[in-house]
């Protein structure tokens, strides 16, 4: 137990630092957003490029991981959509937001720092693969369904164009493309460039956790406890279980792949979730779910790490 706390406590201490910094007004909301922009546009792309240029591509783009993580995420997405639309009788756009909250992890800002402390260097590879599934499958799918339910603006065609445009401009996906091109070319980056990339990449984990702490400051749960609870349970418990199920179906037996996938699935929902929730009429639910899931993940991460250690998923 002490070994598990030794892993999780530093992570949540940094999150707490971000929260306290906002609470004491040491940093403003705008300054915190600036740190978040640094992580998203510089630190994470540097992390991805370093991984792609320092490791063989066949090791980075693991098809078994992509298939299993994608299948597990789609299972939870579909289950959440069915629950919201057919059981709870919510609109399609609200159902899409329910599904998004349960199936898209905050891989960059929460999943990676935790996985890095548990698994070490392979964590960046798992982050890259998880974000491919989230950014190319889960998030676009949720946005398309939500827009179909809302039926406003330019309709589905406009939504598809806007989604494609966002994907092209996504800094992490751009970094994947650049990293792959460099790796395939066989070019070795100059020493100073490699060192600079490494220095920026090393800042990704701590800075991301600090931003998460600042993001949950001021969030409130206003009369939406039931919806928030269902989304949090779906994200922190059902999503990891679906990933385990998907790996059992797949022929791969690599415990390291399973460990990485479980840790990323066990992370709270994506940090953009409250912004999308606001757009589709679920502002309070999405904000409350992010706050509750982030706080609850201190317990669930500890349980997940403990169970994986007990069953020998990683050594």
PDB file of N, CA, C and O in Angstrom, residues 66 69-78 80 96-105 129-146 163 167 235 239 243 269-270 272-273 276:
ATOM      1  N   UNK A  66      -3.827  -0.583 -30.321  1.00  0.00           N
ATOM      2  CA  UNK A  66      -4.821   0.270 -30.977  1.00  0.00           C
ATOM      3  C   UNK A  66      -6.170  -0.434 -31.090  1.00  0.00           C
ATOM      4  O   UNK A  66      -7.222   0.157 -30.799  1.00  0.00           O
ATOM      5  N   UNK A  69      -7.628  -1.049 -27.340  1.00  0.00           N
ATOM      6  CA  UNK A  69      -8.045   0.195 -26.691  1.00  0.00           C
ATOM      7  C   UNK A  69      -9.222   0.816 -27.444  1.00  0.00           C
ATOM      8  O   UNK A  69     -10.158   1.344 -26.835  1.00  0.00           O
ATOM      9  N   UNK A  70      -9.169   0.738 -28.762  1.00  0.00           N
ATOM     10  CA  UNK A  70     -10.281   1.260 -29.556  1.00  0.00           C
ATOM     11  C   UNK A  70     -11.562   0.486 -29.320  1.00  0.00           C
ATOM     12  O   UNK A  70     -12.637   1.073 -29.157  1.00  0.00           O
ATOM     13  N   UNK A  71     -11.469  -0.844 -29.275  1.00  0.00           N
ATOM     14  CA  UNK A  71     -12.648  -1.672 -29.056  1.00  0.00           C
ATOM     15  C   UNK A  71     -13.253  -1.404 -27.683  1.00  0.00           C
ATOM     16  O   UNK A  71     -14.469  -1.227 -27.552  1.00  0.00           O
ATOM     17  N   UNK A  72     -12.418  -1.386 -26.649  1.00  0.00           N
ATOM     18  CA  UNK A  72     -12.934  -1.126 -25.306  1.00  0.00           C
ATOM     19  C   UNK A  72     -13.594   0.230 -25.188  1.00  0.00           C
ATOM     20  O   UNK A  72     -14.649   0.371 -24.553  1.00  0.00           O
ATOM     21  N   UNK A  73     -13.004   1.238 -25.812  1.00  0.00           N
ATOM     22  CA  UNK A  73     -13.572   2.586 -25.756  1.00  0.00           C
ATOM     23  C   UNK A  73     -14.892   2.662 -26.508  1.00  0.00           C
ATOM     24  O   UNK A  73     -15.845   3.312 -26.057  1.00  0.00           O
ATOM     25  N   UNK A  74     -14.965   1.987 -27.646  1.00  0.00           N
ATOM     26  CA  UNK A  74     -16.206   1.980 -28.425  1.00  0.00           C
ATOM     27  C   UNK A  74     -17.314   1.246 -27.673  1.00  0.00           C
ATOM     28  O   UNK A  74     -18.490   1.646 -27.713  1.00  0.00           O
ATOM     29  N   UNK A  75     -16.969   0.173 -26.975  1.00  0.00           N
ATOM     30  CA  UNK A  75     -17.957  -0.563 -26.179  1.00  0.00           C
ATOM     31  C   UNK A  75     -18.582   0.350 -25.135  1.00  0.00           C
ATOM     32  O   UNK A  75     -19.811   0.415 -24.986  1.00  0.00           O
ATOM     33  N   UNK A  76     -17.751   1.096 -24.397  1.00  0.00           N
ATOM     34  CA  UNK A  76     -18.271   1.996 -23.370  1.00  0.00           C
ATOM     35  C   UNK A  76     -19.022   3.164 -23.982  1.00  0.00           C
ATOM     36  O   UNK A  76     -20.070   3.582 -23.477  1.00  0.00           O
ATOM     37  N   UNK A  77     -18.515   3.687 -25.093  1.00  0.00           N
ATOM     38  CA  UNK A  77     -19.203   4.777 -25.788  1.00  0.00           C
ATOM     39  C   UNK A  77     -20.614   4.341 -26.178  1.00  0.00           C
ATOM     40  O   UNK A  77     -21.593   5.066 -25.941  1.00  0.00           O
ATOM     41  N   UNK A  78     -20.724   3.163 -26.763  1.00  0.00           N
ATOM     42  CA  UNK A  78     -22.030   2.660 -27.211  1.00  0.00           C
ATOM     43  C   UNK A  78     -22.956   2.390 -26.032  1.00  0.00           C
ATOM     44  O   UNK A  78     -24.157   2.719 -26.081  1.00  0.00           O
ATOM     45  N   UNK A  80     -22.875   3.800 -23.034  1.00  0.00           N
ATOM     46  CA  UNK A  80     -23.276   5.070 -22.436  1.00  0.00           C
ATOM     47  C   UNK A  80     -24.321   5.771 -23.286  1.00  0.00           C
ATOM     48  O   UNK A  80     -25.280   6.358 -22.758  1.00  0.00           O
ATOM     49  N   UNK A  96     -24.672  11.928 -26.553  1.00  0.00           N
ATOM     50  CA  UNK A  96     -23.317  11.951 -27.090  1.00  0.00           C
ATOM     51  C   UNK A  96     -22.330  12.479 -26.063  1.00  0.00           C
ATOM     52  O   UNK A  96     -21.199  11.987 -25.957  1.00  0.00           O
ATOM     53  N   UNK A  97     -22.752  13.463 -25.267  1.00  0.00           N
ATOM     54  CA  UNK A  97     -21.877  14.016 -24.229  1.00  0.00           C
ATOM     55  C   UNK A  97     -21.693  13.017 -23.081  1.00  0.00           C
ATOM     56  O   UNK A  97     -20.614  12.919 -22.499  1.00  0.00           O
ATOM     57  N   UNK A  98     -22.751  12.270 -22.755  1.00  0.00           N
ATOM     58  CA  UNK A  98     -22.630  11.193 -21.766  1.00  0.00           C
ATOM     59  C   UNK A  98     -21.579  10.186 -22.240  1.00  0.00           C
ATOM     60  O   UNK A  98     -20.685   9.789 -21.485  1.00  0.00           O
ATOM     61  N   UNK A  99     -21.703   9.781 -23.498  1.00  0.00           N
ATOM     62  CA  UNK A  99     -20.796   8.779 -24.056  1.00  0.00           C
ATOM     63  C   UNK A  99     -19.364   9.297 -24.092  1.00  0.00           C
ATOM     64  O   UNK A  99     -18.417   8.561 -23.788  1.00  0.00           O
ATOM     65  N   UNK A 100     -19.194  10.558 -24.452  1.00  0.00           N
ATOM     66  CA  UNK A 100     -17.859  11.146 -24.507  1.00  0.00           C
ATOM     67  C   UNK A 100     -17.212  11.166 -23.123  1.00  0.00           C
ATOM     68  O   UNK A 100     -16.032  10.827 -22.967  1.00  0.00           O
ATOM     69  N   UNK A 101     -17.991  11.544 -22.113  1.00  0.00           N
ATOM     70  CA  UNK A 101     -17.464  11.627 -20.759  1.00  0.00           C
ATOM     71  C   UNK A 101     -16.996  10.290 -20.220  1.00  0.00           C
ATOM     72  O   UNK A 101     -16.042  10.222 -19.436  1.00  0.00           O
ATOM     73  N   UNK A 102     -17.639   9.215 -20.654  1.00  0.00           N
ATOM     74  CA  UNK A 102     -17.283   7.890 -20.140  1.00  0.00           C
ATOM     75  C   UNK A 102     -16.178   7.199 -20.931  1.00  0.00           C
ATOM     76  O   UNK A 102     -15.567   6.252 -20.427  1.00  0.00           O
ATOM     77  N   UNK A 103     -15.891   7.660 -22.147  1.00  0.00           N
ATOM     78  CA  UNK A 103     -15.002   6.880 -23.018  1.00  0.00           C
ATOM     79  C   UNK A 103     -13.761   7.609 -23.504  1.00  0.00           C
ATOM     80  O   UNK A 103     -12.896   6.979 -24.126  1.00  0.00           O
ATOM     81  N   UNK A 104     -13.631   8.906 -23.262  1.00  0.00           N
ATOM     82  CA  UNK A 104     -12.446   9.658 -23.708  1.00  0.00           C
ATOM     83  C   UNK A 104     -11.663  10.130 -22.491  1.00  0.00           C
ATOM     84  O   UNK A 104     -12.156  10.931 -21.695  1.00  0.00           O
ATOM     85  N   UNK A 105     -10.454   9.621 -22.335  1.00  0.00           N
ATOM     86  CA  UNK A 105      -9.644   9.940 -21.167  1.00  0.00           C
ATOM     87  C   UNK A 105      -8.851  11.226 -21.351  1.00  0.00           C
ATOM     88  O   UNK A 105      -8.606  11.676 -22.468  1.00  0.00           O
ATOM     89  N   UNK A 129      -0.676   6.302 -28.634  1.00  0.00           N
ATOM     90  CA  UNK A 129      -1.674   5.392 -29.189  1.00  0.00           C
ATOM     91  C   UNK A 129      -3.068   5.697 -28.651  1.00  0.00           C
ATOM     92  O   UNK A 129      -4.062   5.680 -29.407  1.00  0.00           O
ATOM     93  N   UNK A 130      -3.170   5.989 -27.363  1.00  0.00           N
ATOM     94  CA  UNK A 130      -4.481   6.306 -26.773  1.00  0.00           C
ATOM     95  C   UNK A 130      -5.060   7.575 -27.371  1.00  0.00           C
ATOM     96  O   UNK A 130      -6.268   7.652 -27.654  1.00  0.00           O
ATOM     97  N   UNK A 131      -4.195   8.573 -27.586  1.00  0.00           N
ATOM     98  CA  UNK A 131      -4.684   9.834 -28.147  1.00  0.00           C
ATOM     99  C   UNK A 131      -5.084   9.692 -29.609  1.00  0.00           C
ATOM    100  O   UNK A 131      -5.941  10.438 -30.100  1.00  0.00           O
ATOM    101  N   UNK A 132      -4.494   8.750 -30.321  1.00  0.00           N
ATOM    102  CA  UNK A 132      -4.938   8.473 -31.686  1.00  0.00           C
ATOM    103  C   UNK A 132      -6.388   7.991 -31.675  1.00  0.00           C
ATOM    104  O   UNK A 132      -7.224   8.453 -32.459  1.00  0.00           O
ATOM    105  N   UNK A 133      -6.695   7.052 -30.781  1.00  0.00           N
ATOM    106  CA  UNK A 133      -8.066   6.552 -30.669  1.00  0.00           C
ATOM    107  C   UNK A 133      -9.019   7.667 -30.257  1.00  0.00           C
ATOM    108  O   UNK A 133     -10.108   7.827 -30.830  1.00  0.00           O
ATOM    109  N   UNK A 134      -8.628   8.456 -29.271  1.00  0.00           N
ATOM    110  CA  UNK A 134      -9.503   9.515 -28.757  1.00  0.00           C
ATOM    111  C   UNK A 134      -9.746  10.605 -29.787  1.00  0.00           C
ATOM    112  O   UNK A 134     -10.883  11.059 -29.966  1.00  0.00           O
ATOM    113  N   UNK A 135      -8.685  11.011 -30.488  1.00  0.00           N
ATOM    114  CA  UNK A 135      -8.795  12.157 -31.392  1.00  0.00           C
ATOM    115  C   UNK A 135      -9.299  11.799 -32.779  1.00  0.00           C
ATOM    116  O   UNK A 135      -9.807  12.669 -33.490  1.00  0.00           O
ATOM    117  N   UNK A 136      -9.147  10.554 -33.173  1.00  0.00           N
ATOM    118  CA  UNK A 136      -9.602  10.152 -34.497  1.00  0.00           C
ATOM    119  C   UNK A 136     -10.901   9.351 -34.476  1.00  0.00           C
ATOM    120  O   UNK A 136     -11.522   9.180 -35.521  1.00  0.00           O
ATOM    121  N   UNK A 137     -11.299   8.855 -33.307  1.00  0.00           N
ATOM    122  CA  UNK A 137     -12.483   8.000 -33.244  1.00  0.00           C
ATOM    123  C   UNK A 137     -13.530   8.505 -32.253  1.00  0.00           C
ATOM    124  O   UNK A 137     -14.663   8.833 -32.647  1.00  0.00           O
ATOM    125  N   UNK A 138     -13.181   8.602 -30.983  1.00  0.00           N
ATOM    126  CA  UNK A 138     -14.173   8.875 -29.950  1.00  0.00           C
ATOM    127  C   UNK A 138     -14.669  10.317 -29.987  1.00  0.00           C
ATOM    128  O   UNK A 138     -15.890  10.559 -30.060  1.00  0.00           O
ATOM    129  N   UNK A 139     -13.765  11.274 -29.937  1.00  0.00           N
ATOM    130  CA  UNK A 139     -14.189  12.685 -29.909  1.00  0.00           C
ATOM    131  C   UNK A 139     -14.906  13.090 -31.198  1.00  0.00           C
ATOM    132  O   UNK A 139     -15.997  13.700 -31.134  1.00  0.00           O
ATOM    133  N   UNK A 140     -14.372  12.792 -32.400  1.00  0.00           N
ATOM    134  CA  UNK A 140     -15.135  13.120 -33.608  1.00  0.00           C
ATOM    135  C   UNK A 140     -16.504  12.445 -33.654  1.00  0.00           C
ATOM    136  O   UNK A 140     -17.490  13.053 -34.066  1.00  0.00           O
ATOM    137  N   UNK A 141     -16.566  11.180 -33.215  1.00  0.00           N
ATOM    138  CA  UNK A 141     -17.855  10.480 -33.204  1.00  0.00           C
ATOM    139  C   UNK A 141     -18.862  11.166 -32.305  1.00  0.00           C
ATOM    140  O   UNK A 141     -20.044  11.319 -32.670  1.00  0.00           O
ATOM    141  N   UNK A 142     -18.424  11.602 -31.130  1.00  0.00           N
ATOM    142  CA  UNK A 142     -19.319  12.282 -30.199  1.00  0.00           C
ATOM    143  C   UNK A 142     -19.786  13.616 -30.771  1.00  0.00           C
ATOM    144  O   UNK A 142     -20.969  13.984 -30.656  1.00  0.00           O
ATOM    145  N   UNK A 143     -18.878  14.360 -31.392  1.00  0.00           N
ATOM    146  CA  UNK A 143     -19.240  15.662 -31.956  1.00  0.00           C
ATOM    147  C   UNK A 143     -20.239  15.519 -33.108  1.00  0.00           C
ATOM    148  O   UNK A 143     -21.177  16.309 -33.233  1.00  0.00           O
ATOM    149  N   UNK A 144     -20.020  14.514 -33.940  1.00  0.00           N
ATOM    150  CA  UNK A 144     -20.938  14.294 -35.069  1.00  0.00           C
ATOM    151  C   UNK A 144     -22.332  13.932 -34.563  1.00  0.00           C
ATOM    152  O   UNK A 144     -23.347  14.475 -35.026  1.00  0.00           O
ATOM    153  N   UNK A 145     -22.407  13.036 -33.581  1.00  0.00           N
ATOM    154  CA  UNK A 145     -23.705  12.647 -33.023  1.00  0.00           C
ATOM    155  C   UNK A 145     -24.381  13.827 -32.320  1.00  0.00           C
ATOM    156  O   UNK A 145     -25.595  14.029 -32.459  1.00  0.00           O
ATOM    157  N   UNK A 146     -23.597  14.601 -31.583  1.00  0.00           N
ATOM    158  CA  UNK A 146     -24.163  15.748 -30.875  1.00  0.00           C
ATOM    159  C   UNK A 146     -24.721  16.774 -31.858  1.00  0.00           C
ATOM    160  O   UNK A 146     -25.798  17.346 -31.640  1.00  0.00           O
ATOM    161  N   UNK A 163     -14.798  19.312 -37.999  1.00  0.00           N
ATOM    162  CA  UNK A 163     -14.071  18.267 -37.276  1.00  0.00           C
ATOM    163  C   UNK A 163     -12.772  17.924 -37.987  1.00  0.00           C
ATOM    164  O   UNK A 163     -11.716  17.799 -37.351  1.00  0.00           O
ATOM    165  N   UNK A 167      -8.907  18.390 -36.575  1.00  0.00           N
ATOM    166  CA  UNK A 167      -7.971  17.275 -36.517  1.00  0.00           C
ATOM    167  C   UNK A 167      -6.648  17.629 -37.188  1.00  0.00           C
ATOM    168  O   UNK A 167      -5.570  17.307 -36.693  1.00  0.00           O
ATOM    169  N   UNK A 235     -16.630   6.276 -16.353  1.00  0.00           N
ATOM    170  CA  UNK A 235     -15.272   6.604 -16.794  1.00  0.00           C
ATOM    171  C   UNK A 235     -14.205   5.886 -15.979  1.00  0.00           C
ATOM    172  O   UNK A 235     -13.251   5.328 -16.539  1.00  0.00           O
ATOM    173  N   UNK A 239     -14.948   1.930 -17.969  1.00  0.00           N
ATOM    174  CA  UNK A 239     -14.012   2.049 -19.095  1.00  0.00           C
ATOM    175  C   UNK A 239     -12.791   1.139 -18.919  1.00  0.00           C
ATOM    176  O   UNK A 239     -12.450   0.369 -19.838  1.00  0.00           O
ATOM    177  N   UNK A 243     -11.737  -2.186 -21.259  1.00  0.00           N
ATOM    178  CA  UNK A 243     -10.411  -2.372 -21.855  1.00  0.00           C
ATOM    179  C   UNK A 243      -9.876  -3.765 -21.535  1.00  0.00           C
ATOM    180  O   UNK A 243      -9.303  -4.450 -22.389  1.00  0.00           O
ATOM    181  N   UNK A 269     -12.019  12.059 -17.444  1.00  0.00           N
ATOM    182  CA  UNK A 269     -12.367  12.439 -18.807  1.00  0.00           C
ATOM    183  C   UNK A 269     -11.515  13.580 -19.338  1.00  0.00           C
ATOM    184  O   UNK A 269     -10.828  14.262 -18.587  1.00  0.00           O
ATOM    185  N   UNK A 270     -11.576  13.756 -20.656  1.00  0.00           N
ATOM    186  CA  UNK A 270     -10.754  14.761 -21.329  1.00  0.00           C
ATOM    187  C   UNK A 270     -11.000  16.157 -20.765  1.00  0.00           C
ATOM    188  O   UNK A 270     -12.122  16.502 -20.372  1.00  0.00           O
ATOM    189  N   UNK A 272     -11.216  18.917 -22.227  1.00  0.00           N
ATOM    190  CA  UNK A 272     -12.123  19.747 -23.018  1.00  0.00           C
ATOM    191  C   UNK A 272     -13.588  19.398 -22.766  1.00  0.00           C
ATOM    192  O   UNK A 272     -14.486  20.041 -23.317  1.00  0.00           O
ATOM    193  N   UNK A 273     -13.830  18.408 -21.940  1.00  0.00           N
ATOM    194  CA  UNK A 273     -15.200  17.933 -21.717  1.00  0.00           C
ATOM    195  C   UNK A 273     -16.154  19.035 -21.238  1.00  0.00           C
ATOM    196  O   UNK A 273     -17.261  19.161 -21.778  1.00  0.00           O
ATOM    197  N   UNK A 276     -17.127  21.303 -24.211  1.00  0.00           N
ATOM    198  CA  UNK A 276     -18.089  20.679 -25.120  1.00  0.00           C
ATOM    199  C   UNK A 276     -19.443  20.516 -24.449  1.00  0.00           C
ATOM    200  O   UNK A 276     -20.492  20.677 -25.086  1.00  0.00           O
TER     201      UNK A 276
END
